[in-house]
GROMACS .gro file of C-alpha atoms in nm:
model
  366
    1UNK     CA    1   0.018   0.001  -0.019
    2UNK     CA    2   0.121   0.356  -0.080
    3UNK     CA    3  -0.116   0.624   0.022
    4UNK     CA    4  -0.330   0.678   0.349
    5UNK     CA    5  -0.485   0.953   0.522
    6UNK     CA    6  -0.552   1.165   0.200
    7UNK     CA    7  -0.701   1.506   0.267
    8UNK     CA    8  -0.824   1.757   0.031
    9UNK     CA    9  -0.901   2.110   0.128
   10UNK     CA   10  -1.064   2.377  -0.125
   11UNK     CA   11  -0.988   2.154  -0.418
   12UNK     CA   12  -1.200   2.177  -0.710
   13UNK     CA   13  -1.558   2.088  -0.578
   14UNK     CA   14  -1.422   1.908  -0.245
   15UNK     CA   15  -1.441   2.174   0.035
   16UNK     CA   16  -1.298   1.923   0.291
   17UNK     CA   17  -1.255   1.571   0.202
   18UNK     CA   18  -1.073   1.275   0.349
   19UNK     CA   19  -1.003   0.927   0.268
   20UNK     CA   20  -0.854   0.693   0.532
   21UNK     CA   21  -0.842   0.320   0.572
   22UNK     CA   22  -0.718   0.279   0.219
   23UNK     CA   23  -0.658  -0.050   0.059
   24UNK     CA   24  -0.470  -0.223  -0.233
   25UNK     CA   25  -0.791  -0.143  -0.456
   26UNK     CA   26  -0.967   0.180  -0.395
   27UNK     CA   27  -1.283   0.265  -0.575
   28UNK     CA   28  -1.467   0.606  -0.614
   29UNK     CA   29  -1.815   0.554  -0.739
   30UNK     CA   30  -2.075   0.845  -0.836
   31UNK     CA   31  -2.252   1.004  -1.102
   32UNK     CA   32  -2.085   1.202  -1.346
   33UNK     CA   33  -1.965   1.547  -1.224
   34UNK     CA   34  -1.973   1.417  -0.876
   35UNK     CA   35  -1.604   1.493  -0.823
   36UNK     CA   36  -1.437   1.118  -0.854
   37UNK     CA   37  -1.185   1.247  -1.109
   38UNK     CA   38  -1.114   1.550  -0.895
   39UNK     CA   39  -0.984   1.293  -0.620
   40UNK     CA   40  -0.765   1.126  -0.884
   41UNK     CA   41  -0.629   1.456  -1.002
   42UNK     CA   42  -0.543   1.558  -0.627
   43UNK     CA   43  -0.346   1.241  -0.573
   44UNK     CA   44  -0.183   1.294  -0.924
   45UNK     CA   45  -0.047   1.631  -0.777
   46UNK     CA   46   0.137   1.463  -0.514
   47UNK     CA   47   0.398   1.398  -0.773
   48UNK     CA   48   0.600   1.668  -1.011
   49UNK     CA   49   0.429   1.804  -1.298
   50UNK     CA   50   0.056   1.969  -1.353
   51UNK     CA   51  -0.138   1.640  -1.265
   52UNK     CA   52  -0.345   1.438  -1.499
   53UNK     CA   53  -0.539   1.699  -1.641
   54UNK     CA   54  -0.228   1.933  -1.694
   55UNK     CA   55  -0.451   2.218  -1.551
   56UNK     CA   56  -0.320   2.565  -1.429
   57UNK     CA   57  -0.315   2.630  -1.052
   58UNK     CA   58  -0.602   2.871  -1.092
   59UNK     CA   59  -0.834   2.600  -1.172
   60UNK     CA   60  -0.775   2.420  -0.857
   61UNK     CA   61  -0.888   2.636  -0.563
   62UNK     CA   62  -1.278   2.684  -0.501
   63UNK     CA   63  -1.387   3.033  -0.534
   64UNK     CA   64  -1.712   3.173  -0.368
   65UNK     CA   65  -1.788   3.373  -0.671
   66UNK     CA   66  -1.660   3.423  -1.015
   67UNK     CA   67  -1.515   3.761  -0.951
   68UNK     CA   68  -1.395   3.670  -0.606
   69UNK     CA   69  -1.025   3.689  -0.536
   70UNK     CA   70  -0.792   3.378  -0.594
   71UNK     CA   71  -0.812   3.114  -0.305
   72UNK     CA   72  -0.591   2.847  -0.186
   73UNK     CA   73  -0.603   2.466  -0.187
   74UNK     CA   74  -0.415   2.213   0.009
   75UNK     CA   75  -0.380   1.829  -0.078
   76UNK     CA   76  -0.202   1.590   0.179
   77UNK     CA   77  -0.121   1.230   0.226
   78UNK     CA   78   0.057   0.976   0.432
   79UNK     CA   79   0.300   0.726   0.251
   80UNK     CA   80   0.279   0.380   0.385
   81UNK     CA   81   0.562   0.109   0.359
   82UNK     CA   82   0.534  -0.222   0.499
   83UNK     CA   83   0.225  -0.098   0.724
   84UNK     CA   84   0.423   0.191   0.874
   85UNK     CA   85   0.400   0.568   0.775
   86UNK     CA   86   0.722   0.650   0.616
   87UNK     CA   87   0.652   1.009   0.522
   88UNK     CA   88   0.367   1.285   0.519
   89UNK     CA   89   0.375   1.471   0.200
   90UNK     CA   90   0.150   1.775   0.068
   91UNK     CA   91   0.111   2.031  -0.198
   92UNK     CA   92  -0.061   2.351  -0.162
   93UNK     CA   93  -0.089   2.731  -0.256
   94UNK     CA   94  -0.135   3.040  -0.046
   95UNK     CA   95  -0.369   3.318  -0.104
   96UNK     CA   96  -0.104   3.568  -0.102
   97UNK     CA   97   0.091   3.350  -0.356
   98UNK     CA   98  -0.188   3.181  -0.562
   99UNK     CA   99   0.025   3.127  -0.869
  100UNK     CA  100   0.297   2.945  -0.683
  101UNK     CA  101   0.264   2.562  -0.599
  102UNK     CA  102   0.436   2.473  -0.272
  103UNK     CA  103   0.520   2.127  -0.140
  104UNK     CA  104   0.611   2.005   0.209
  105UNK     CA  105   0.754   1.678   0.307
  106UNK     CA  106   0.749   1.580   0.676
  107UNK     CA  107   0.665   1.932   0.773
  108UNK     CA  108   0.966   2.080   0.579
  109UNK     CA  109   0.961   2.301   0.259
  110UNK     CA  110   1.076   2.122  -0.038
  111UNK     CA  111   1.086   2.099  -0.433
  112UNK     CA  112   0.799   1.955  -0.631
  113UNK     CA  113   1.046   1.751  -0.804
  114UNK     CA  114   1.144   1.577  -0.453
  115UNK     CA  115   0.801   1.417  -0.453
  116UNK     CA  116   0.915   1.162  -0.712
  117UNK     CA  117   1.200   1.052  -0.477
  118UNK     CA  118   0.934   0.897  -0.230
  119UNK     CA  119   0.686   0.737  -0.453
  120UNK     CA  120   0.586   0.685  -0.816
  121UNK     CA  121   0.240   0.774  -0.960
  122UNK     CA  122   0.110   0.691  -1.286
  123UNK     CA  123  -0.252   0.735  -1.437
  124UNK     CA  124  -0.474   0.626  -1.758
  125UNK     CA  125  -0.760   0.849  -1.820
  126UNK     CA  126  -1.022   0.866  -2.082
  127UNK     CA  127  -0.856   1.166  -2.237
  128UNK     CA  128  -0.532   0.955  -2.332
  129UNK     CA  129  -0.757   0.728  -2.551
  130UNK     CA  130  -0.614   0.947  -2.850
  131UNK     CA  131  -0.269   0.917  -2.751
  132UNK     CA  132  -0.167   0.734  -3.060
  133UNK     CA  133  -0.324   0.985  -3.293
  134UNK     CA  134  -0.220   1.288  -3.110
  135UNK     CA  135   0.107   1.481  -3.161
  136UNK     CA  136   0.451   1.352  -3.103
  137UNK     CA  137   0.456   1.615  -2.823
  138UNK     CA  138   0.183   1.419  -2.653
  139UNK     CA  139   0.359   1.100  -2.684
  140UNK     CA  140   0.690   1.247  -2.551
  141UNK     CA  141   0.525   1.375  -2.247
  142UNK     CA  142   0.371   1.020  -2.201
  143UNK     CA  143   0.724   0.868  -2.215
  144UNK     CA  144   0.863   1.142  -1.963
  145UNK     CA  145   0.584   1.076  -1.708
  146UNK     CA  146   0.666   0.704  -1.724
  147UNK     CA  147   1.039   0.767  -1.710
  148UNK     CA  148   0.977   0.994  -1.388
  149UNK     CA  149   0.811   0.717  -1.221
  150UNK     CA  150   1.112   0.505  -1.231
  151UNK     CA  151   1.387   0.771  -1.244
  152UNK     CA  152   1.322   1.069  -1.006
  153UNK     CA  153   1.593   1.305  -1.168
  154UNK     CA  154   1.408   1.277  -1.521
  155UNK     CA  155   1.205   1.580  -1.468
  156UNK     CA  156   1.489   1.804  -1.361
  157UNK     CA  157   1.661   1.683  -1.693
  158UNK     CA  158   1.379   1.786  -1.901
  159UNK     CA  159   1.325   2.125  -1.752
  160UNK     CA  160   1.692   2.210  -1.779
  161UNK     CA  161   1.703   2.098  -2.133
  162UNK     CA  162   1.386   2.291  -2.235
  163UNK     CA  163   1.514   2.608  -2.047
  164UNK     CA  164   1.868   2.595  -2.247
  165UNK     CA  165   1.680   2.526  -2.566
  166UNK     CA  166   1.458   2.824  -2.523
  167UNK     CA  167   1.764   3.038  -2.441
  168UNK     CA  168   1.956   2.922  -2.749
  169UNK     CA  169   1.644   3.023  -2.971
  170UNK     CA  170   1.647   3.364  -2.799
  171UNK     CA  171   2.021   3.401  -2.873
  172UNK     CA  172   2.002   3.285  -3.238
  173UNK     CA  173   1.726   3.534  -3.297
  174UNK     CA  174   1.908   3.830  -3.146
  175UNK     CA  175   2.253   3.701  -3.273
  176UNK     CA  176   2.381   3.713  -2.934
  177UNK     CA  177   2.730   3.647  -2.806
  178UNK     CA  178   2.901   3.353  -2.944
  179UNK     CA  179   3.073   3.251  -2.631
  180UNK     CA  180   2.728   3.253  -2.448
  181UNK     CA  181   2.574   3.054  -2.725
  182UNK     CA  182   2.863   2.798  -2.691
  183UNK     CA  183   2.770   2.770  -2.317
  184UNK     CA  184   2.394   2.742  -2.351
  185UNK     CA  185   2.454   2.472  -2.634
  186UNK     CA  186   2.667   2.281  -2.426
  187UNK     CA  187   2.406   2.285  -2.141
  188UNK     CA  188   2.135   2.179  -2.386
  189UNK     CA  189   2.363   1.898  -2.520
  190UNK     CA  190   2.419   1.760  -2.171
  191UNK     CA  191   2.080   1.759  -2.043
  192UNK     CA  192   1.941   1.665  -2.386
  193UNK     CA  193   2.148   1.362  -2.393
  194UNK     CA  194   2.049   1.266  -2.044
  195UNK     CA  195   1.688   1.293  -2.151
  196UNK     CA  196   1.728   1.091  -2.450
  197UNK     CA  197   1.903   0.815  -2.276
  198UNK     CA  198   1.644   0.809  -2.006
  199UNK     CA  199   1.367   0.781  -2.251
  200UNK     CA  200   1.566   0.482  -2.460
  201UNK     CA  201   1.634   0.289  -2.153
  202UNK     CA  202   1.249   0.334  -2.035
  203UNK     CA  203   1.118   0.197  -2.375
  204UNK     CA  204   1.384  -0.080  -2.376
  205UNK     CA  205   1.282  -0.208  -2.027
  206UNK     CA  206   0.905  -0.155  -2.101
  207UNK     CA  207   0.938  -0.339  -2.427
  208UNK     CA  208   1.087  -0.639  -2.232
  209UNK     CA  209   0.803  -0.627  -1.975
  210UNK     CA  210   0.543  -0.609  -2.258
  211UNK     CA  211   0.706  -0.908  -2.441
  212UNK     CA  212   0.640  -1.117  -2.141
  213UNK     CA  213   0.251  -1.059  -2.144
  214UNK     CA  214   0.021  -1.294  -2.331
  215UNK     CA  215  -0.134  -1.120  -2.639
  216UNK     CA  216  -0.491  -1.210  -2.508
  217UNK     CA  217  -0.702  -1.048  -2.372
  218UNK     CA  218  -0.516  -0.740  -2.412
  219UNK     CA  219  -0.350  -0.636  -2.768
  220UNK     CA  220   0.041  -0.667  -2.736
  221UNK     CA  221   0.195  -0.323  -2.840
  222UNK     CA  222   0.537  -0.318  -2.979
  223UNK     CA  223   0.735   0.003  -2.895
  224UNK     CA  224   1.021   0.157  -3.072
  225UNK     CA  225   1.196   0.476  -2.959
  226UNK     CA  226   1.294   0.723  -3.248
  227UNK     CA  227   1.562   0.977  -3.141
  228UNK     CA  228   1.519   1.329  -3.288
  229UNK     CA  229   1.871   1.343  -3.355
  230UNK     CA  230   2.210   1.245  -3.187
  231UNK     CA  231   2.200   1.102  -2.847
  232UNK     CA  232   2.556   1.151  -2.691
  233UNK     CA  233   2.639   1.490  -2.561
  234UNK     CA  234   2.931   1.526  -2.812
  235UNK     CA  235   2.749   1.449  -3.103
  236UNK     CA  236   2.453   1.654  -3.005
  237UNK     CA  237   2.679   1.955  -2.919
  238UNK     CA  238   2.829   1.924  -3.289
  239UNK     CA  239   2.459   1.917  -3.430
  240UNK     CA  240   2.355   2.232  -3.257
  241UNK     CA  241   2.663   2.428  -3.376
  242UNK     CA  242   2.653   2.295  -3.731
  243UNK     CA  243   2.281   2.411  -3.762
  244UNK     CA  244   2.270   2.726  -3.592
  245UNK     CA  245   2.203   2.915  -3.949
  246UNK     CA  246   1.901   2.672  -4.019
  247UNK     CA  247   1.761   2.679  -3.680
  248UNK     CA  248   1.776   3.075  -3.672
  249UNK     CA  249   1.576   3.070  -3.974
  250UNK     CA  250   1.334   2.835  -3.844
  251UNK     CA  251   1.326   3.012  -3.494
  252UNK     CA  252   1.379   2.661  -3.315
  253UNK     CA  253   1.605   2.365  -3.303
  254UNK     CA  254   1.502   2.124  -3.567
  255UNK     CA  255   1.688   1.821  -3.414
  256UNK     CA  256   1.736   1.708  -3.077
  257UNK     CA  257   1.549   1.507  -2.801
  258UNK     CA  258   1.274   1.765  -2.816
  259UNK     CA  259   1.186   1.591  -3.163
  260UNK     CA  260   1.200   1.236  -3.019
  261UNK     CA  261   0.889   1.000  -3.126
  262UNK     CA  262   0.748   0.696  -2.962
  263UNK     CA  263   0.633   0.458  -3.247
  264UNK     CA  264   0.366   0.190  -3.149
  265UNK     CA  265   0.253  -0.081  -3.360
  266UNK     CA  266   0.023  -0.368  -3.268
  267UNK     CA  267   0.182  -0.719  -3.248
  268UNK     CA  268   0.045  -1.002  -3.454
  269UNK     CA  269  -0.047  -1.353  -3.301
  270UNK     CA  270   0.300  -1.456  -3.423
  271UNK     CA  271   0.428  -1.150  -3.242
  272UNK     CA  272   0.553  -1.014  -3.574
  273UNK     CA  273   0.497  -0.641  -3.603
  274UNK     CA  274   0.157  -0.559  -3.739
  275UNK     CA  275  -0.042  -0.202  -3.814
  276UNK     CA  276   0.058   0.103  -3.652
  277UNK     CA  277  -0.135   0.179  -3.341
  278UNK     CA  278  -0.273   0.496  -3.490
  279UNK     CA  279  -0.436   0.299  -3.755
  280UNK     CA  280  -0.604   0.034  -3.525
  281UNK     CA  281  -0.955   0.016  -3.395
  282UNK     CA  282  -1.046   0.229  -3.093
  283UNK     CA  283  -1.076  -0.076  -2.905
  284UNK     CA  284  -0.742  -0.206  -3.009
  285UNK     CA  285  -0.600   0.126  -2.908
  286UNK     CA  286  -0.739   0.097  -2.560
  287UNK     CA  287  -0.635  -0.252  -2.513
  288UNK     CA  288  -0.292  -0.144  -2.621
  289UNK     CA  289  -0.278   0.156  -2.378
  290UNK     CA  290  -0.391  -0.056  -2.093
  291UNK     CA  291  -0.103  -0.310  -2.155
  292UNK     CA  292   0.127  -0.032  -2.162
  293UNK     CA  293   0.026   0.104  -1.845
  294UNK     CA  294  -0.001  -0.237  -1.675
  295UNK     CA  295   0.368  -0.305  -1.798
  296UNK     CA  296   0.465   0.024  -1.676
  297UNK     CA  297   0.319  -0.030  -1.329
  298UNK     CA  298   0.542  -0.353  -1.288
  299UNK     CA  299   0.841  -0.117  -1.346
  300UNK     CA  300   0.718   0.185  -1.142
  301UNK     CA  301   0.634  -0.057  -0.825
  302UNK     CA  302   0.986  -0.199  -0.793
  303UNK     CA  303   1.180  -0.071  -0.504
  304UNK     CA  304   0.943   0.203  -0.347
  305UNK     CA  305   0.563   0.278  -0.307
  306UNK     CA  306   0.369   0.334  -0.636
  307UNK     CA  307   0.017   0.443  -0.713
  308UNK     CA  308  -0.168   0.360  -1.035
  309UNK     CA  309  -0.485   0.591  -1.094
  310UNK     CA  310  -0.727   0.437  -1.363
  311UNK     CA  311  -1.028   0.678  -1.429
  312UNK     CA  312  -1.336   0.510  -1.595
  313UNK     CA  313  -1.125   0.232  -1.730
  314UNK     CA  314  -1.361  -0.077  -1.623
  315UNK     CA  315  -1.681   0.053  -1.793
  316UNK     CA  316  -1.510   0.034  -2.116
  317UNK     CA  317  -1.395  -0.347  -2.116
  318UNK     CA  318  -1.603  -0.652  -2.169
  319UNK     CA  319  -1.640  -0.891  -1.876
  320UNK     CA  320  -1.342  -1.091  -1.984
  321UNK     CA  321  -1.093  -0.801  -2.006
  322UNK     CA  322  -1.206  -0.669  -1.666
  323UNK     CA  323  -1.156  -0.985  -1.501
  324UNK     CA  324  -0.813  -0.993  -1.674
  325UNK     CA  325  -0.736  -0.633  -1.563
  326UNK     CA  326  -0.826  -0.683  -1.211
  327UNK     CA  327  -0.623  -1.011  -1.189
  328UNK     CA  328  -0.322  -0.829  -1.322
  329UNK     CA  329  -0.378  -0.540  -1.086
  330UNK     CA  330  -0.436  -0.791  -0.791
  331UNK     CA  331  -0.079  -0.931  -0.860
  332UNK     CA  332   0.100  -0.613  -0.870
  333UNK     CA  333   0.253  -0.403  -0.584
  334UNK     CA  334   0.098  -0.071  -0.701
  335UNK     CA  335  -0.196   0.068  -0.498
  336UNK     CA  336  -0.492   0.105  -0.725
  337UNK     CA  337  -0.746   0.399  -0.743
  338UNK     CA  338  -1.051   0.334  -0.977
  339UNK     CA  339  -1.352   0.557  -1.060
  340UNK     CA  340  -1.691   0.427  -1.203
  341UNK     CA  341  -2.069   0.542  -1.203
  342UNK     CA  342  -2.179   0.217  -1.057
  343UNK     CA  343  -2.045  -0.078  -0.835
  344UNK     CA  344  -2.147  -0.358  -1.080
  345UNK     CA  345  -1.818  -0.334  -1.311
  346UNK     CA  346  -1.608  -0.396  -0.996
  347UNK     CA  347  -1.809  -0.699  -0.856
  348UNK     CA  348  -1.484  -0.927  -0.874
  349UNK     CA  349  -1.277  -0.689  -0.635
  350UNK     CA  350  -1.567  -0.553  -0.420
  351UNK     CA  351  -1.490  -0.770  -0.121
  352UNK     CA  352  -1.129  -0.656  -0.123
  353UNK     CA  353  -1.159  -0.281  -0.184
  354UNK     CA  354  -1.199   0.020  -0.006
  355UNK     CA  355  -1.508   0.224  -0.153
  356UNK     CA  356  -1.623   0.537  -0.119
  357UNK     CA  357  -1.936   0.695  -0.285
  358UNK     CA  358  -1.885   1.059  -0.433
  359UNK     CA  359  -2.155   1.304  -0.448
  360UNK     CA  360  -2.127   1.699  -0.507
  361UNK     CA  361  -1.780   1.679  -0.372
  362UNK     CA  362  -1.850   1.499  -0.039
  363UNK     CA  363  -1.743   1.144   0.034
  364UNK     CA  364  -1.931   0.859   0.205
  365UNK     CA  365  -1.756   0.519   0.285
  366UNK     CA  366  -1.928   0.230   0.201
   0.00000   0.00000   0.00000
């Protein structure tokens, strides 16, 4: 088990909600718009980044009226390892600083990136169903989120790479000092190489995990990491220097890890590569996305507490696939949080799950 004593204060439609006595399986049941996904979003914010909706801070805190001043929110939870509380973590804003997200760990101020050092959080939401037909940038963010759950320092590398590339773009546009450009490109190459290698390692490990899964009842995806340029820092630095005129004209770097792509195809019954995931049916795409999520869950749950958030996942699966999903989740180490509009799809796990009914931002333990 990973999280217990979860509290939400003034978050979305939850004025003051608490979830205690959590279990391996945790179910949030209620009508659409009741606030189920808001609970998952709050849990997702106990990790670095903008959460499962990628929302702005201003969207989280409740307001008494549309023209009221910005208010503040708070989310907290206890981390449980082997039945003992290992840490109390939280994230919040302050009324006087509503646009700055703050983090505390064991009562001390901390950086949001440090949250990933304590536990791993991953999620699957309906909005991700279009991942394979979405932009390459969306798939890069997907890979980075998975990599972060395994390598806590990955977010820092991504941020430093993106910062250096933005500064390089500015210097190229303004024809800034060549020595400063050299230094910025060295930073972009160093951090970019770390990002590319972390992504490649993640995809390789995940591919190994997926290869061990049976093809049924979920489709087996075959993953390929396509780097957007050289991977070593030396080659990447040379590429940046060589392409300054081209990149100045384009207004951005045209090669580098910020152009990486994740290619996904569906394996055939003989395990040979089949069609691109983008051209598969909606059901096949959903099955492959679930398979990737399950495989990643195995990797993320080795060595530290981990949490897997599954929003409305059971309602879109037939009984055979639901049973298979629950069996795999039951065998894993990650703590599971799921949402649904009714209990019927969760009949196989009701006896072992902690269940809350959600209604207008209020929780009732069942």
